[in-house]
Amino acid sequence: MEKTKKFLLPENELPTKWYNIMADMPTKPMPMLHPGTRQPITAEDLYPLFAKGLADQEMNSTDAWIEIPEEVREKYKIYRPTPLVRAYNLEKALDTPAHIYFKNESVSPVGSHKLNSALAQAYYCKEAGVTNVTTETGAGQWGTAMAFASKAFGLELAVYMVKISYEQKPYRRSLMQTWGAQVIPSPSMSTKAGRKIITEHPNYQGSLGTAISEAIELAMSTPNCKYTLGSVLNHVSMHQTVIGLEAEKQMEMAGEYPDVVIGCFGGGSNFSGISFPFLRHNIKDGKKTRFISAEPASCPKLTRGVFQYDFGDEAGYTPLIPMYTLGHNFAPANIHAGGLRYHGAGTIVSQLMKDNLMEAVDIKQLDSFKAGVLFAQTEGIVPAPESAHAIAAAINEALKAKEEGTKKTILFNLSGHGLVDMTAYDQYLAGDLVNYSLTDEDIAANIAELEKIIK
Ligand SMILES: *Cc1c(COP(=O)(O)O)cnc(C)c1O
């Protein structure tokens, strides 16, 4: 019998609303706090930093469905709906009874899921009459997405790019510049936050936390300029639910429902995007799907961090966020999955984790590349090093199903392709990559520092 490999939605079935899981959560997330007064912040407190439409979404915990503006839906049509694919060849290579599906977000013009939120954020900035936007980028994925989205909505963009990635991934920089953005390696001398860290640690290779501080500082000191963030925040996770909402219909076309849903985890946006629409059926309809986030062993906030209030950035410019964290002062190892090198997890995901509505696993760098190469050789797509963490977790689940002799339906999100990450694959294939281990003492020392700052 012919096997259907690819499930495509017709354009008129594209989601018209984003799903806001906050409305349905059994325990609402704790509020973000003003760092000075320690009082819960309001949407108004966020207006200086974010476009109003986005600040309002950030604080909305009552409306489960938020209309996707017509102009954003039009731009989504450039690459959405994305395919849902049954990974028959990977299943065969693993000799597993599990059915493995992946949602292919790598087909977006920028090569990752990040464009789903970038287009929305650029739209709300444009709508608010903003002319300039700033942001940070780790591996360059968010920066490229914001660069294309800013061009699409006629905004000027400045991107602080984590220095190690600026050097390791020059083509992401070229992509951003091709789409018209200005790119600055971070830490830089252009901001107070950057100057401070450069003078204290001259060889610092940068982190997302520092780049965020720089981008916020530039936005706050530039007229008619707003800041945009590629992950962690509630509104970003909500924009990404187009992934899971499409996948829900596509799984139906395939005649299956996932037992396990997996996403790699940086700040939580792609994991949220694939998971939340299915998680709502656990919360509301008693479904028993498991949700697994896959984080790097070298940056294990969900598996080994603590749940507490912390800053979202290095310099402490953001509100205090209730999150699983390793401490905003945490300097992650220079792994190639740059998009996963972030010290904390978003508020919603942190609460879900605390309430046992989801799980987390950690994946070592070499295991992620091994999984990435197997996926490339079986399914043909070279995955982003970040996405390879989700693939590794999916393979582990598929092998468990084989051991147990149970049929299991696994759905994972392929958050991006790795065609601009071939330096990393080169190094892996040459045997030059290593695993980074983090001792309990390292983690405890960092968290002790954090507790001194945030009592
Ligand atoms: C940024 C990025 C991630 C990690 O960010 P999340 O917000 O956790 O999704 C994962 N995969 C790719 C391809 C990315 O670009």
PDB file of C-alpha atoms and ligand atoms in Angstrom, residues 111-114 139 141-142 230-232 236 264-271 339-340 384 386-387 415-417, ligand 1:
ATOM      1  CA  GLY A 111      14.981  28.494   8.151  1.00  0.00           C
ATOM      2  CA  SER A 112      13.270  28.308  11.536  1.00  0.00           C
ATOM      3  CA  HIS A 113      10.062  28.732  13.526  1.00  0.00           C
ATOM      4  CA  LYS A 114      11.205  32.159  14.757  1.00  0.00           C
ATOM      5  CA  ALA A 139      22.876  31.634  16.918  1.00  0.00           C
ATOM      6  CA  GLN A 141      18.087  32.591  13.977  1.00  0.00           C
ATOM      7  CA  TRP A 142      15.966  35.163  15.779  1.00  0.00           C
ATOM      8  CA  GLY A 230      12.570  36.015  20.314  1.00  0.00           C
ATOM      9  CA  SER A 231      11.590  33.662  23.130  1.00  0.00           C
ATOM     10  CA  VAL A 232      10.782  33.332  26.858  1.00  0.00           C
ATOM     11  CA  VAL A 236       6.146  34.947  21.913  1.00  0.00           C
ATOM     12  CA  CYS A 264      13.934  21.434  21.983  1.00  0.00           C
ATOM     13  CA  PHE A 265      14.193  24.098  24.638  1.00  0.00           C
ATOM     14  CA  GLY A 266      16.018  27.421  24.663  1.00  0.00           C
ATOM     15  CA  GLY A 267      13.582  29.846  26.265  1.00  0.00           C
ATOM     16  CA  GLY A 268      10.567  27.716  25.422  1.00  0.00           C
ATOM     17  CA  SER A 269       8.907  29.236  22.369  1.00  0.00           C
ATOM     18  CA  ASN A 270       9.023  26.378  19.855  1.00  0.00           C
ATOM     19  CA  PHE A 271       8.297  23.830  22.575  1.00  0.00           C
ATOM     20  CA  GLY A 339      19.762  29.171  20.487  1.00  0.00           C
ATOM     21  CA  LEU A 340      19.623  26.946  23.573  1.00  0.00           C
ATOM     22  CA  ALA A 384      19.679  22.887  13.214  1.00  0.00           C
ATOM     23  CA  GLU A 386      19.080  23.109  18.421  1.00  0.00           C
ATOM     24  CA  SER A 387      16.471  20.919  16.710  1.00  0.00           C
ATOM     25  CA  SER A 415      12.399  23.935  14.708  1.00  0.00           C
ATOM     26  CA  GLY A 416      14.909  24.686  11.963  1.00  0.00           C
ATOM     27  CA  HIS A 417      17.431  23.423   9.403  1.00  0.00           C
TER      28      HIS A 417
HETATM   29  C1  LIG B   1      15.982  29.866  18.746  1.00  0.00           C
HETATM   30  C2  LIG B   1      15.858  28.478  18.360  1.00  0.00           C
HETATM   31  C3  LIG B   1      15.506  27.504  19.300  1.00  0.00           C
HETATM   32  C4  LIG B   1      15.349  27.780  20.760  1.00  0.00           C
HETATM   33  O1  LIG B   1      14.424  28.747  21.127  1.00  0.00           O
HETATM   34  P1  LIG B   1      13.014  28.403  21.761  1.00  0.00           P
HETATM   35  O2  LIG B   1      12.435  29.721  22.103  1.00  0.00           O
HETATM   36  O3  LIG B   1      13.238  27.560  22.965  1.00  0.00           O
HETATM   37  O4  LIG B   1      12.243  27.722  20.712  1.00  0.00           O
HETATM   38  C5  LIG B   1      15.337  26.218  18.849  1.00  0.00           C
HETATM   39  N1  LIG B   1      15.525  25.885  17.558  1.00  0.00           N
HETATM   40  C6  LIG B   1      15.871  26.791  16.631  1.00  0.00           C
HETATM   41  C7  LIG B   1      16.076  26.348  15.234  1.00  0.00           C
HETATM   42  C8  LIG B   1      16.041  28.114  17.000  1.00  0.00           C
HETATM   43  O5  LIG B   1      16.367  29.004  16.077  1.00  0.00           O
END
